[in-house]
Amino acid sequence: MKTEQQHRDEIVHFGKLLHQNRLVAATDGNLSVRLDRGRILCTPTLMSKGLMQPDDLVIVDEHGKKMSGSREVSSEIAMHLLIYCRRPDVKAVVHAHPPTATGYAAAGIALDRALCSEIIVTLGSVPLASYETPGTPELAEALAPLVAEHDAILMANHGVVTCGTDLLTAYMNMETVEHFAKIALVTHLLGRQQTLSDQHVDKLREIRLKYHNHVTAVSGKD
Ligand SMILES: [Zn+2]
């Protein structure tokens, strides 16, 4: 079991990585960790995720009400709370605006084609949630139908949200989405996508099932 201080240090560390790896710009993005059943440790609003100190973080309850911290909580906390509510297995959530994946989200294209074996094993597929204004309950509602079966979701004209059983996993899922988006973009540039057959996808889903509690939808065909 990690201490609260260790969780604070981890959020600061992965916030720096988000910024250094250009998955966010300026004050974009937010990260959170579920400390226990009723307490979420979250990044503050209006602050670069590359410049945070452990004391800048805020603790809120499961309804988003601030319990401690001198700064104000991220305006996008509602999507984090929705994921924690619907997914008892999730202990960390990361939201960012990675340029290539967000480009797909802005083009209205989900990253759900069976193009890469590794992606099917790690994420299954990355669906696209409809656009709603950031920070509103409507955005959380748009994500709601997708949360149960996906660890990474594109949000139309906005960005990406990922989750995991710990912060490292949630962060790596964000890197994976952006990397996959770049690969998918190259297939568009080449003018051809050779998707895996249903048989091959089924074998990969079996591998995924061994490592995850749930299997997400993957399309093997056009
Ligand atoms: Zn955002």
mmCIF file with all atom_site columns, C-alpha atoms and ligand atoms in Angstrom:
data_model
loop_
_atom_site.group_PDB
_atom_site.id
_atom_site.type_symbol
_atom_site.label_atom_id
_atom_site.label_alt_id
_atom_site.label_comp_id
_atom_site.label_asym_id
_atom_site.label_entity_id
_atom_site.label_seq_id
_atom_site.pdbx_PDB_ins_code
_atom_site.Cartn_x
_atom_site.Cartn_y
_atom_site.Cartn_z
_atom_site.occupancy
_atom_site.B_iso_or_equiv
_atom_site.pdbx_formal_charge
_atom_site.auth_seq_id
_atom_site.auth_comp_id
_atom_site.auth_asym_id
_atom_site.auth_atom_id
_atom_site.pdbx_PDB_model_num
ATOM   1   C  CA . MET A 1 1   ? 0.000   0.000   0.000   1.00 0.00 ? 1   MET A CA 1
ATOM   2   C  CA . LYS A 1 2   ? 1.354   3.390   -0.981  1.00 0.00 ? 2   LYS A CA 1
ATOM   3   C  CA . THR A 1 3   ? 1.159   6.357   1.363   1.00 0.00 ? 3   THR A CA 1
ATOM   4   C  CA . GLU A 1 4   ? -0.688  9.544   0.416   1.00 0.00 ? 4   GLU A CA 1
ATOM   5   C  CA . GLN A 1 5   ? 2.685   11.253  0.006   1.00 0.00 ? 5   GLN A CA 1
ATOM   6   C  CA . GLN A 1 6   ? 3.833   8.569   -2.433  1.00 0.00 ? 6   GLN A CA 1
ATOM   7   C  CA . HIS A 1 7   ? 0.652   9.079   -4.475  1.00 0.00 ? 7   HIS A CA 1
ATOM   8   C  CA . ARG A 1 8   ? 1.280   12.845  -4.476  1.00 0.00 ? 8   ARG A CA 1
ATOM   9   C  CA . ASP A 1 9   ? 4.850   12.298  -5.675  1.00 0.00 ? 9   ASP A CA 1
ATOM   10  C  CA . GLU A 1 10  ? 3.646   9.926   -8.403  1.00 0.00 ? 10  GLU A CA 1
ATOM   11  C  CA . ILE A 1 11  ? 1.052   12.407  -9.723  1.00 0.00 ? 11  ILE A CA 1
ATOM   12  C  CA . VAL A 1 12  ? 3.752   15.112  -9.868  1.00 0.00 ? 12  VAL A CA 1
ATOM   13  C  CA . HIS A 1 13  ? 6.082   12.663  -11.682 1.00 0.00 ? 13  HIS A CA 1
ATOM   14  C  CA . PHE A 1 14  ? 3.531   11.571  -14.287 1.00 0.00 ? 14  PHE A CA 1
ATOM   15  C  CA . GLY A 1 15  ? 2.326   15.173  -14.715 1.00 0.00 ? 15  GLY A CA 1
ATOM   16  C  CA . LYS A 1 16  ? 5.894   16.072  -15.735 1.00 0.00 ? 16  LYS A CA 1
ATOM   17  C  CA . LEU A 1 17  ? 5.981   13.140  -18.157 1.00 0.00 ? 17  LEU A CA 1
ATOM   18  C  CA . LEU A 1 18  ? 2.662   14.192  -19.720 1.00 0.00 ? 18  LEU A CA 1
ATOM   19  C  CA . HIS A 1 19  ? 4.126   17.634  -20.322 1.00 0.00 ? 19  HIS A CA 1
ATOM   20  C  CA . GLN A 1 20  ? 7.618   16.503  -21.438 1.00 0.00 ? 20  GLN A CA 1
ATOM   21  C  CA . ASN A 1 21  ? 6.135   13.997  -23.876 1.00 0.00 ? 21  ASN A CA 1
ATOM   22  C  CA . ARG A 1 22  ? 3.859   16.692  -25.304 1.00 0.00 ? 22  ARG A CA 1
ATOM   23  C  CA . LEU A 1 23  ? 0.649   14.926  -24.438 1.00 0.00 ? 23  LEU A CA 1
ATOM   24  C  CA . VAL A 1 24  ? -0.573  18.251  -22.993 1.00 0.00 ? 24  VAL A CA 1
ATOM   25  C  CA . ALA A 1 25  ? 0.223   21.955  -23.506 1.00 0.00 ? 25  ALA A CA 1
ATOM   26  C  CA . ALA A 1 26  ? 0.054   24.904  -21.108 1.00 0.00 ? 26  ALA A CA 1
ATOM   27  C  CA . THR A 1 27  ? -2.393  24.030  -18.297 1.00 0.00 ? 27  THR A CA 1
ATOM   28  C  CA . ASP A 1 28  ? -4.150  21.194  -20.183 1.00 0.00 ? 28  ASP A CA 1
ATOM   29  C  CA . GLY A 1 29  ? -4.950  17.832  -18.705 1.00 0.00 ? 29  GLY A CA 1
ATOM   30  C  CA . ASN A 1 30  ? -5.493  16.360  -15.280 1.00 0.00 ? 30  ASN A CA 1
ATOM   31  C  CA . LEU A 1 31  ? -4.558  13.287  -13.259 1.00 0.00 ? 31  LEU A CA 1
ATOM   32  C  CA . SER A 1 32  ? -6.130  11.630  -10.243 1.00 0.00 ? 32  SER A CA 1
ATOM   33  C  CA . VAL A 1 33  ? -5.691  8.665   -7.911  1.00 0.00 ? 33  VAL A CA 1
ATOM   34  C  CA . ARG A 1 34  ? -8.293  6.997   -5.713  1.00 0.00 ? 34  ARG A CA 1
ATOM   35  C  CA . LEU A 1 35  ? -6.787  7.103   -2.208  1.00 0.00 ? 35  LEU A CA 1
ATOM   36  C  CA . ASP A 1 36  ? -9.619  5.105   -0.650  1.00 0.00 ? 36  ASP A CA 1
ATOM   37  C  CA . ARG A 1 37  ? -13.355 4.619   -1.119  1.00 0.00 ? 37  ARG A CA 1
ATOM   38  C  CA . GLY A 1 38  ? -14.363 8.206   -0.512  1.00 0.00 ? 38  GLY A CA 1
ATOM   39  C  CA . ARG A 1 39  ? -11.246 10.245  -1.324  1.00 0.00 ? 39  ARG A CA 1
ATOM   40  C  CA . ILE A 1 40  ? -9.757  11.202  -4.702  1.00 0.00 ? 40  ILE A CA 1
ATOM   41  C  CA . LEU A 1 41  ? -6.383  12.951  -4.993  1.00 0.00 ? 41  LEU A CA 1
ATOM   42  C  CA . CYS A 1 42  ? -6.487  15.221  -8.069  1.00 0.00 ? 42  CYS A CA 1
ATOM   43  C  CA . THR A 1 43  ? -4.481  17.863  -9.888  1.00 0.00 ? 43  THR A CA 1
ATOM   44  C  CA . PRO A 1 44  ? -5.504  21.527  -9.478  1.00 0.00 ? 44  PRO A CA 1
ATOM   45  C  CA . THR A 1 45  ? -7.032  23.729  -12.150 1.00 0.00 ? 45  THR A CA 1
ATOM   46  C  CA . LEU A 1 46  ? -5.075  26.397  -14.075 1.00 0.00 ? 46  LEU A CA 1
ATOM   47  C  CA . MET A 1 47  ? -1.623  24.936  -13.490 1.00 0.00 ? 47  MET A CA 1
ATOM   48  C  CA . SER A 1 48  ? 0.906   23.340  -15.847 1.00 0.00 ? 48  SER A CA 1
ATOM   49  C  CA . LYS A 1 49  ? 1.110   19.623  -15.177 1.00 0.00 ? 49  LYS A CA 1
ATOM   50  C  CA . GLY A 1 50  ? 4.863   19.957  -15.674 1.00 0.00 ? 50  GLY A CA 1
ATOM   51  C  CA . LEU A 1 51  ? 5.300   22.465  -12.821 1.00 0.00 ? 51  LEU A CA 1
ATOM   52  C  CA . MET A 1 52  ? 3.268   20.995  -9.961  1.00 0.00 ? 52  MET A CA 1
ATOM   53  C  CA . GLN A 1 53  ? 4.514   20.403  -6.415  1.00 0.00 ? 53  GLN A CA 1
ATOM   54  C  CA . PRO A 1 54  ? 3.020   17.640  -4.226  1.00 0.00 ? 54  PRO A CA 1
ATOM   55  C  CA . ASP A 1 55  ? 1.269   20.249  -2.041  1.00 0.00 ? 55  ASP A CA 1
ATOM   56  C  CA . ASP A 1 56  ? -0.559  21.727  -5.063  1.00 0.00 ? 56  ASP A CA 1
ATOM   57  C  CA . LEU A 1 57  ? -2.793  18.658  -5.281  1.00 0.00 ? 57  LEU A CA 1
ATOM   58  C  CA . VAL A 1 58  ? -6.362  18.647  -3.991  1.00 0.00 ? 58  VAL A CA 1
ATOM   59  C  CA . ILE A 1 59  ? -8.392  15.931  -2.262  1.00 0.00 ? 59  ILE A CA 1
ATOM   60  C  CA . VAL A 1 60  ? -12.107 15.693  -3.090  1.00 0.00 ? 60  VAL A CA 1
ATOM   61  C  CA . ASP A 1 61  ? -14.850 13.313  -2.008  1.00 0.00 ? 61  ASP A CA 1
ATOM   62  C  CA . GLU A 1 62  ? -16.730 11.045  -4.425  1.00 0.00 ? 62  GLU A CA 1
ATOM   63  C  CA . HIS A 1 63  ? -19.087 13.939  -5.301  1.00 0.00 ? 63  HIS A CA 1
ATOM   64  C  CA . GLY A 1 64  ? -16.213 16.297  -6.154  1.00 0.00 ? 64  GLY A CA 1
ATOM   65  C  CA . LYS A 1 65  ? -16.472 18.374  -2.952  1.00 0.00 ? 65  LYS A CA 1
ATOM   66  C  CA . LYS A 1 66  ? -13.085 19.632  -1.781  1.00 0.00 ? 66  LYS A CA 1
ATOM   67  C  CA . MET A 1 67  ? -11.833 18.033  1.430   1.00 0.00 ? 67  MET A CA 1
ATOM   68  C  CA . SER A 1 68  ? -8.326  19.519  1.523   1.00 0.00 ? 68  SER A CA 1
ATOM   69  C  CA . GLY A 1 69  ? -5.877  21.588  -0.516  1.00 0.00 ? 69  GLY A CA 1
ATOM   70  C  CA . SER A 1 70  ? -5.236  25.309  -1.013  1.00 0.00 ? 70  SER A CA 1
ATOM   71  C  CA . ARG A 1 71  ? -5.891  25.260  -4.769  1.00 0.00 ? 71  ARG A CA 1
ATOM   72  C  CA . GLU A 1 72  ? -9.134  24.603  -6.660  1.00 0.00 ? 72  GLU A CA 1
ATOM   73  C  CA . VAL A 1 73  ? -9.743  21.167  -8.124  1.00 0.00 ? 73  VAL A CA 1
ATOM   74  C  CA . SER A 1 74  ? -9.597  20.525  -11.875 1.00 0.00 ? 74  SER A CA 1
ATOM   75  C  CA . SER A 1 75  ? -12.713 21.670  -13.729 1.00 0.00 ? 75  SER A CA 1
ATOM   76  C  CA . GLU A 1 76  ? -12.789 18.250  -15.396 1.00 0.00 ? 76  GLU A CA 1
ATOM   77  C  CA . ILE A 1 77  ? -13.101 16.247  -12.177 1.00 0.00 ? 77  ILE A CA 1
ATOM   78  C  CA . ALA A 1 78  ? -16.604 15.003  -13.157 1.00 0.00 ? 78  ALA A CA 1
ATOM   79  C  CA . MET A 1 79  ? -15.222 12.582  -15.758 1.00 0.00 ? 79  MET A CA 1
ATOM   80  C  CA . HIS A 1 80  ? -12.788 11.166  -13.184 1.00 0.00 ? 80  HIS A CA 1
ATOM   81  C  CA . LEU A 1 81  ? -15.577 10.680  -10.638 1.00 0.00 ? 81  LEU A CA 1
ATOM   82  C  CA . LEU A 1 82  ? -17.782 8.960   -13.212 1.00 0.00 ? 82  LEU A CA 1
ATOM   83  C  CA . ILE A 1 83  ? -15.021 6.449   -14.016 1.00 0.00 ? 83  ILE A CA 1
ATOM   84  C  CA . TYR A 1 84  ? -14.321 5.734   -10.318 1.00 0.00 ? 84  TYR A CA 1
ATOM   85  C  CA . CYS A 1 85  ? -18.051 5.285   -9.707  1.00 0.00 ? 85  CYS A CA 1
ATOM   86  C  CA . ARG A 1 86  ? -18.576 2.875   -12.620 1.00 0.00 ? 86  ARG A CA 1
ATOM   87  C  CA . ARG A 1 87  ? -15.285 0.993   -12.362 1.00 0.00 ? 87  ARG A CA 1
ATOM   88  C  CA . PRO A 1 88  ? -14.402 -0.265  -8.865  1.00 0.00 ? 88  PRO A CA 1
ATOM   89  C  CA . ASP A 1 89  ? -11.223 -1.816  -10.349 1.00 0.00 ? 89  ASP A CA 1
ATOM   90  C  CA . VAL A 1 90  ? -9.875  1.588   -11.451 1.00 0.00 ? 90  VAL A CA 1
ATOM   91  C  CA . LYS A 1 91  ? -7.478  3.397   -9.102  1.00 0.00 ? 91  LYS A CA 1
ATOM   92  C  CA . ALA A 1 92  ? -6.161  6.145   -11.405 1.00 0.00 ? 92  ALA A CA 1
ATOM   93  C  CA . VAL A 1 93  ? -7.402  8.350   -14.261 1.00 0.00 ? 93  VAL A CA 1
ATOM   94  C  CA . VAL A 1 94  ? -5.433  10.498  -16.727 1.00 0.00 ? 94  VAL A CA 1
ATOM   95  C  CA . HIS A 1 95  ? -6.898  13.088  -19.104 1.00 0.00 ? 95  HIS A CA 1
ATOM   96  C  CA . ALA A 1 96  ? -4.785  14.751  -21.792 1.00 0.00 ? 96  ALA A CA 1
ATOM   97  C  CA . HIS A 1 97  ? -4.916  16.336  -25.250 1.00 0.00 ? 97  HIS A CA 1
ATOM   98  C  CA . PRO A 1 98  ? -2.314  14.291  -27.189 1.00 0.00 ? 98  PRO A CA 1
ATOM   99  C  CA . PRO A 1 99  ? -2.145  15.906  -30.638 1.00 0.00 ? 99  PRO A CA 1
ATOM   100 C  CA . THR A 1 100 ? -2.546  12.921  -32.951 1.00 0.00 ? 100 THR A CA 1
ATOM   101 C  CA . ALA A 1 101 ? -5.233  11.099  -30.968 1.00 0.00 ? 101 ALA A CA 1
ATOM   102 C  CA . THR A 1 102 ? -7.045  14.401  -30.391 1.00 0.00 ? 102 THR A CA 1
ATOM   103 C  CA . GLY A 1 103 ? -6.795  14.972  -34.156 1.00 0.00 ? 103 GLY A CA 1
ATOM   104 C  CA . TYR A 1 104 ? -8.714  11.726  -34.633 1.00 0.00 ? 104 TYR A CA 1
ATOM   105 C  CA . ALA A 1 105 ? -11.237 12.877  -32.014 1.00 0.00 ? 105 ALA A CA 1
ATOM   106 C  CA . ALA A 1 106 ? -11.601 16.199  -33.856 1.00 0.00 ? 106 ALA A CA 1
ATOM   107 C  CA . ALA A 1 107 ? -12.065 14.358  -37.159 1.00 0.00 ? 107 ALA A CA 1
ATOM   108 C  CA . GLY A 1 108 ? -14.780 12.216  -35.566 1.00 0.00 ? 108 GLY A CA 1
ATOM   109 C  CA . ILE A 1 109 ? -12.807 8.982   -36.128 1.00 0.00 ? 109 ILE A CA 1
ATOM   110 C  CA . ALA A 1 110 ? -12.571 6.317   -33.404 1.00 0.00 ? 110 ALA A CA 1
ATOM   111 C  CA . LEU A 1 111 ? -9.349  4.312   -33.014 1.00 0.00 ? 111 LEU A CA 1
ATOM   112 C  CA . ASP A 1 112 ? -11.234 1.039   -33.135 1.00 0.00 ? 112 ASP A CA 1
ATOM   113 C  CA . ARG A 1 113 ? -9.781  -0.710  -36.177 1.00 0.00 ? 113 ARG A CA 1
ATOM   114 C  CA . ALA A 1 114 ? -7.849  -3.948  -35.690 1.00 0.00 ? 114 ALA A CA 1
ATOM   115 C  CA . LEU A 1 115 ? -4.587  -2.617  -37.100 1.00 0.00 ? 115 LEU A CA 1
ATOM   116 C  CA . CYS A 1 116 ? -2.046  -3.604  -34.416 1.00 0.00 ? 116 CYS A CA 1
ATOM   117 C  CA . SER A 1 117 ? -1.935  -6.817  -32.398 1.00 0.00 ? 117 SER A CA 1
ATOM   118 C  CA . GLU A 1 118 ? -0.480  -5.153  -29.290 1.00 0.00 ? 118 GLU A CA 1
ATOM   119 C  CA . ILE A 1 119 ? -3.309  -2.623  -29.092 1.00 0.00 ? 119 ILE A CA 1
ATOM   120 C  CA . ILE A 1 120 ? -5.946  -5.368  -29.108 1.00 0.00 ? 120 ILE A CA 1
ATOM   121 C  CA . VAL A 1 121 ? -4.169  -7.062  -26.206 1.00 0.00 ? 121 VAL A CA 1
ATOM   122 C  CA . THR A 1 122 ? -3.600  -3.882  -24.156 1.00 0.00 ? 122 THR A CA 1
ATOM   123 C  CA . LEU A 1 123 ? -6.609  -1.657  -24.877 1.00 0.00 ? 123 LEU A CA 1
ATOM   124 C  CA . GLY A 1 124 ? -8.961  -3.683  -27.071 1.00 0.00 ? 124 GLY A CA 1
ATOM   125 C  CA . SER A 1 125 ? -10.153 -0.628  -28.953 1.00 0.00 ? 125 SER A CA 1
ATOM   126 C  CA . VAL A 1 126 ? -10.470 3.101   -28.362 1.00 0.00 ? 126 VAL A CA 1
ATOM   127 C  CA . PRO A 1 127 ? -14.037 4.342   -28.978 1.00 0.00 ? 127 PRO A CA 1
ATOM   128 C  CA . LEU A 1 128 ? -15.179 7.916   -29.593 1.00 0.00 ? 128 LEU A CA 1
ATOM   129 C  CA . ALA A 1 129 ? -17.575 9.647   -27.185 1.00 0.00 ? 129 ALA A CA 1
ATOM   130 C  CA . SER A 1 130 ? -19.796 12.381  -28.595 1.00 0.00 ? 130 SER A CA 1
ATOM   131 C  CA . TYR A 1 131 ? -18.873 16.028  -27.978 1.00 0.00 ? 131 TYR A CA 1
ATOM   132 C  CA . GLU A 1 132 ? -20.084 17.775  -24.847 1.00 0.00 ? 132 GLU A CA 1
ATOM   133 C  CA . THR A 1 133 ? -18.751 20.904  -23.173 1.00 0.00 ? 133 THR A CA 1
ATOM   134 C  CA . PRO A 1 134 ? -15.688 20.132  -20.994 1.00 0.00 ? 134 PRO A CA 1
ATOM   135 C  CA . GLY A 1 135 ? -16.336 20.220  -17.261 1.00 0.00 ? 135 GLY A CA 1
ATOM   136 C  CA . THR A 1 136 ? -20.109 19.680  -17.566 1.00 0.00 ? 136 THR A CA 1
ATOM   137 C  CA . PRO A 1 137 ? -22.207 16.740  -16.335 1.00 0.00 ? 137 PRO A CA 1
ATOM   138 C  CA . GLU A 1 138 ? -23.196 16.205  -19.993 1.00 0.00 ? 138 GLU A CA 1
ATOM   139 C  CA . LEU A 1 139 ? -19.608 15.225  -20.840 1.00 0.00 ? 139 LEU A CA 1
ATOM   140 C  CA . ALA A 1 140 ? -19.628 12.614  -18.088 1.00 0.00 ? 140 ALA A CA 1
ATOM   141 C  CA . GLU A 1 141 ? -22.967 11.339  -19.461 1.00 0.00 ? 141 GLU A CA 1
ATOM   142 C  CA . ALA A 1 142 ? -21.468 11.008  -22.971 1.00 0.00 ? 142 ALA A CA 1
ATOM   143 C  CA . LEU A 1 143 ? -18.675 8.856   -21.531 1.00 0.00 ? 143 LEU A CA 1
ATOM   144 C  CA . ALA A 1 144 ? -20.955 6.757   -19.323 1.00 0.00 ? 144 ALA A CA 1
ATOM   145 C  CA . PRO A 1 145 ? -21.952 4.055   -21.861 1.00 0.00 ? 145 PRO A CA 1
ATOM   146 C  CA . LEU A 1 146 ? -18.290 3.467   -22.802 1.00 0.00 ? 146 LEU A CA 1
ATOM   147 C  CA . VAL A 1 147 ? -16.616 3.428   -19.394 1.00 0.00 ? 147 VAL A CA 1
ATOM   148 C  CA . ALA A 1 148 ? -17.491 -0.126  -18.358 1.00 0.00 ? 148 ALA A CA 1
ATOM   149 C  CA . GLU A 1 149 ? -15.663 -1.748  -21.264 1.00 0.00 ? 149 GLU A CA 1
ATOM   150 C  CA . HIS A 1 150 ? -12.836 0.614   -22.138 1.00 0.00 ? 150 HIS A CA 1
ATOM   151 C  CA . ASP A 1 151 ? -9.646  1.812   -20.457 1.00 0.00 ? 151 ASP A CA 1
ATOM   152 C  CA . ALA A 1 152 ? -9.146  4.551   -23.057 1.00 0.00 ? 152 ALA A CA 1
ATOM   153 C  CA . ILE A 1 153 ? -11.764 6.775   -24.718 1.00 0.00 ? 153 ILE A CA 1
ATOM   154 C  CA . LEU A 1 154 ? -11.503 9.555   -27.309 1.00 0.00 ? 154 LEU A CA 1
ATOM   155 C  CA . MET A 1 155 ? -13.707 12.561  -26.595 1.00 0.00 ? 155 MET A CA 1
ATOM   156 C  CA . ALA A 1 156 ? -14.873 14.274  -29.786 1.00 0.00 ? 156 ALA A CA 1
ATOM   157 C  CA . ASN A 1 157 ? -13.249 17.690  -30.429 1.00 0.00 ? 157 ASN A CA 1
ATOM   158 C  CA . HIS A 1 158 ? -11.538 17.543  -27.062 1.00 0.00 ? 158 HIS A CA 1
ATOM   159 C  CA . GLY A 1 159 ? -9.006  14.860  -26.077 1.00 0.00 ? 159 GLY A CA 1
ATOM   160 C  CA . VAL A 1 160 ? -8.487  11.485  -24.464 1.00 0.00 ? 160 VAL A CA 1
ATOM   161 C  CA . VAL A 1 161 ? -9.215  9.941   -21.067 1.00 0.00 ? 161 VAL A CA 1
ATOM   162 C  CA . THR A 1 162 ? -7.513  6.756   -19.831 1.00 0.00 ? 162 THR A CA 1
ATOM   163 C  CA . CYS A 1 163 ? -7.681  4.749   -16.633 1.00 0.00 ? 163 CYS A CA 1
ATOM   164 C  CA . GLY A 1 164 ? -5.962  1.852   -14.929 1.00 0.00 ? 164 GLY A CA 1
ATOM   165 C  CA . THR A 1 165 ? -5.439  -0.148  -11.771 1.00 0.00 ? 165 THR A CA 1
ATOM   166 C  CA . ASP A 1 166 ? -2.630  2.285   -10.886 1.00 0.00 ? 166 ASP A CA 1
ATOM   167 C  CA . LEU A 1 167 ? -1.288  5.608   -12.181 1.00 0.00 ? 167 LEU A CA 1
ATOM   168 C  CA . LEU A 1 168 ? 1.547   4.008   -14.159 1.00 0.00 ? 168 LEU A CA 1
ATOM   169 C  CA . THR A 1 169 ? -0.978  1.898   -16.103 1.00 0.00 ? 169 THR A CA 1
ATOM   170 C  CA . ALA A 1 170 ? -3.317  4.851   -16.717 1.00 0.00 ? 170 ALA A CA 1
ATOM   171 C  CA . TYR A 1 171 ? -0.357  6.954   -17.922 1.00 0.00 ? 171 TYR A CA 1
ATOM   172 C  CA . MET A 1 172 ? 0.976   4.187   -20.170 1.00 0.00 ? 172 MET A CA 1
ATOM   173 C  CA . ASN A 1 173 ? -2.496  3.738   -21.660 1.00 0.00 ? 173 ASN A CA 1
ATOM   174 C  CA . MET A 1 174 ? -2.358  7.429   -22.654 1.00 0.00 ? 174 MET A CA 1
ATOM   175 C  CA . GLU A 1 175 ? 1.043   6.936   -24.323 1.00 0.00 ? 175 GLU A CA 1
ATOM   176 C  CA . THR A 1 176 ? -0.299  3.825   -26.066 1.00 0.00 ? 176 THR A CA 1
ATOM   177 C  CA . VAL A 1 177 ? -3.323  5.691   -27.476 1.00 0.00 ? 177 VAL A CA 1
ATOM   178 C  CA . GLU A 1 178 ? -1.139  8.471   -28.900 1.00 0.00 ? 178 GLU A CA 1
ATOM   179 C  CA . HIS A 1 179 ? 1.338   5.969   -30.350 1.00 0.00 ? 179 HIS A CA 1
ATOM   180 C  CA . PHE A 1 180 ? -1.471  3.973   -31.951 1.00 0.00 ? 180 PHE A CA 1
ATOM   181 C  CA . ALA A 1 181 ? -2.989  7.174   -33.359 1.00 0.00 ? 181 ALA A CA 1
ATOM   182 C  CA . LYS A 1 182 ? 0.354   7.944   -35.037 1.00 0.00 ? 182 LYS A CA 1
ATOM   183 C  CA . ILE A 1 183 ? 0.467   4.440   -36.555 1.00 0.00 ? 183 ILE A CA 1
ATOM   184 C  CA . ALA A 1 184 ? -3.143  4.746   -37.734 1.00 0.00 ? 184 ALA A CA 1
ATOM   185 C  CA . LEU A 1 185 ? -2.307  8.134   -39.274 1.00 0.00 ? 185 LEU A CA 1
ATOM   186 C  CA . VAL A 1 186 ? 0.566   6.554   -41.234 1.00 0.00 ? 186 VAL A CA 1
ATOM   187 C  CA . THR A 1 187 ? -1.857  3.971   -42.658 1.00 0.00 ? 187 THR A CA 1
ATOM   188 C  CA . HIS A 1 188 ? -4.038  6.863   -43.803 1.00 0.00 ? 188 HIS A CA 1
ATOM   189 C  CA . LEU A 1 189 ? -1.011  8.550   -45.402 1.00 0.00 ? 189 LEU A CA 1
ATOM   190 C  CA . LEU A 1 190 ? -0.157  5.287   -47.158 1.00 0.00 ? 190 LEU A CA 1
ATOM   191 C  CA . GLY A 1 191 ? -3.756  5.080   -48.333 1.00 0.00 ? 191 GLY A CA 1
ATOM   192 C  CA . ARG A 1 192 ? -4.323  1.544   -47.115 1.00 0.00 ? 192 ARG A CA 1
ATOM   193 C  CA . GLN A 1 193 ? -5.372  -0.278  -43.946 1.00 0.00 ? 193 GLN A CA 1
ATOM   194 C  CA . GLN A 1 194 ? -4.913  -4.027  -43.740 1.00 0.00 ? 194 GLN A CA 1
ATOM   195 C  CA . THR A 1 195 ? -6.978  -5.005  -40.705 1.00 0.00 ? 195 THR A CA 1
ATOM   196 C  CA . LEU A 1 196 ? -6.515  -8.303  -38.888 1.00 0.00 ? 196 LEU A CA 1
ATOM   197 C  CA . SER A 1 197 ? -8.964  -11.103 -39.633 1.00 0.00 ? 197 SER A CA 1
ATOM   198 C  CA . ASP A 1 198 ? -11.722 -11.972 -37.138 1.00 0.00 ? 198 ASP A CA 1
ATOM   199 C  CA . GLN A 1 199 ? -9.863  -15.221 -36.367 1.00 0.00 ? 199 GLN A CA 1
ATOM   200 C  CA . HIS A 1 200 ? -6.678  -13.384 -35.476 1.00 0.00 ? 200 HIS A CA 1
ATOM   201 C  CA . VAL A 1 201 ? -8.622  -10.836 -33.444 1.00 0.00 ? 201 VAL A CA 1
ATOM   202 C  CA . ASP A 1 202 ? -10.313 -13.656 -31.500 1.00 0.00 ? 202 ASP A CA 1
ATOM   203 C  CA . LYS A 1 203 ? -6.913  -15.138 -30.585 1.00 0.00 ? 203 LYS A CA 1
ATOM   204 C  CA . LEU A 1 204 ? -5.716  -11.744 -29.366 1.00 0.00 ? 204 LEU A CA 1
ATOM   205 C  CA . ARG A 1 205 ? -8.912  -11.296 -27.368 1.00 0.00 ? 205 ARG A CA 1
ATOM   206 C  CA . GLU A 1 206 ? -8.183  -14.596 -25.640 1.00 0.00 ? 206 GLU A CA 1
ATOM   207 C  CA . ILE A 1 207 ? -4.764  -13.287 -24.637 1.00 0.00 ? 207 ILE A CA 1
ATOM   208 C  CA . ARG A 1 208 ? -6.376  -10.055 -23.424 1.00 0.00 ? 208 ARG A CA 1
ATOM   209 C  CA . LEU A 1 209 ? -8.882  -12.016 -21.366 1.00 0.00 ? 209 LEU A CA 1
ATOM   210 C  CA . LYS A 1 210 ? -6.014  -13.698 -19.512 1.00 0.00 ? 210 LYS A CA 1
ATOM   211 C  CA . TYR A 1 211 ? -4.656  -10.332 -18.396 1.00 0.00 ? 211 TYR A CA 1
ATOM   212 C  CA . HIS A 1 212 ? -7.849  -8.308  -17.973 1.00 0.00 ? 212 HIS A CA 1
ATOM   213 C  CA . ASN A 1 213 ? -11.207 -8.865  -16.340 1.00 0.00 ? 213 ASN A CA 1
ATOM   214 C  CA . HIS A 1 214 ? -13.147 -7.666  -19.315 1.00 0.00 ? 214 HIS A CA 1
ATOM   215 C  CA . VAL A 1 215 ? -12.882 -7.775  -23.093 1.00 0.00 ? 215 VAL A CA 1
ATOM   216 C  CA . THR A 1 216 ? -13.735 -4.785  -25.213 1.00 0.00 ? 216 THR A CA 1
ATOM   217 C  CA . ALA A 1 217 ? -15.251 -4.660  -28.641 1.00 0.00 ? 217 ALA A CA 1
ATOM   218 C  CA . VAL A 1 218 ? -12.811 -4.840  -31.529 1.00 0.00 ? 218 VAL A CA 1
ATOM   219 C  CA . SER A 1 219 ? -13.744 -4.593  -35.180 1.00 0.00 ? 219 SER A CA 1
ATOM   220 C  CA . GLY A 1 220 ? -11.745 -6.893  -37.432 1.00 0.00 ? 220 GLY A CA 1
ATOM   221 C  CA . LYS A 1 221 ? -13.345 -5.816  -40.665 1.00 0.00 ? 221 LYS A CA 1
ATOM   222 C  CA . ASP A 1 222 ? -14.126 -2.624  -42.543 1.00 0.00 ? 222 ASP A CA 1
HETATM 223 ZN ZN . ZN  B 2 .   ? -9.539  18.499  -21.514 1.00 0.00 ? 1   ZN  B ZN 1
#
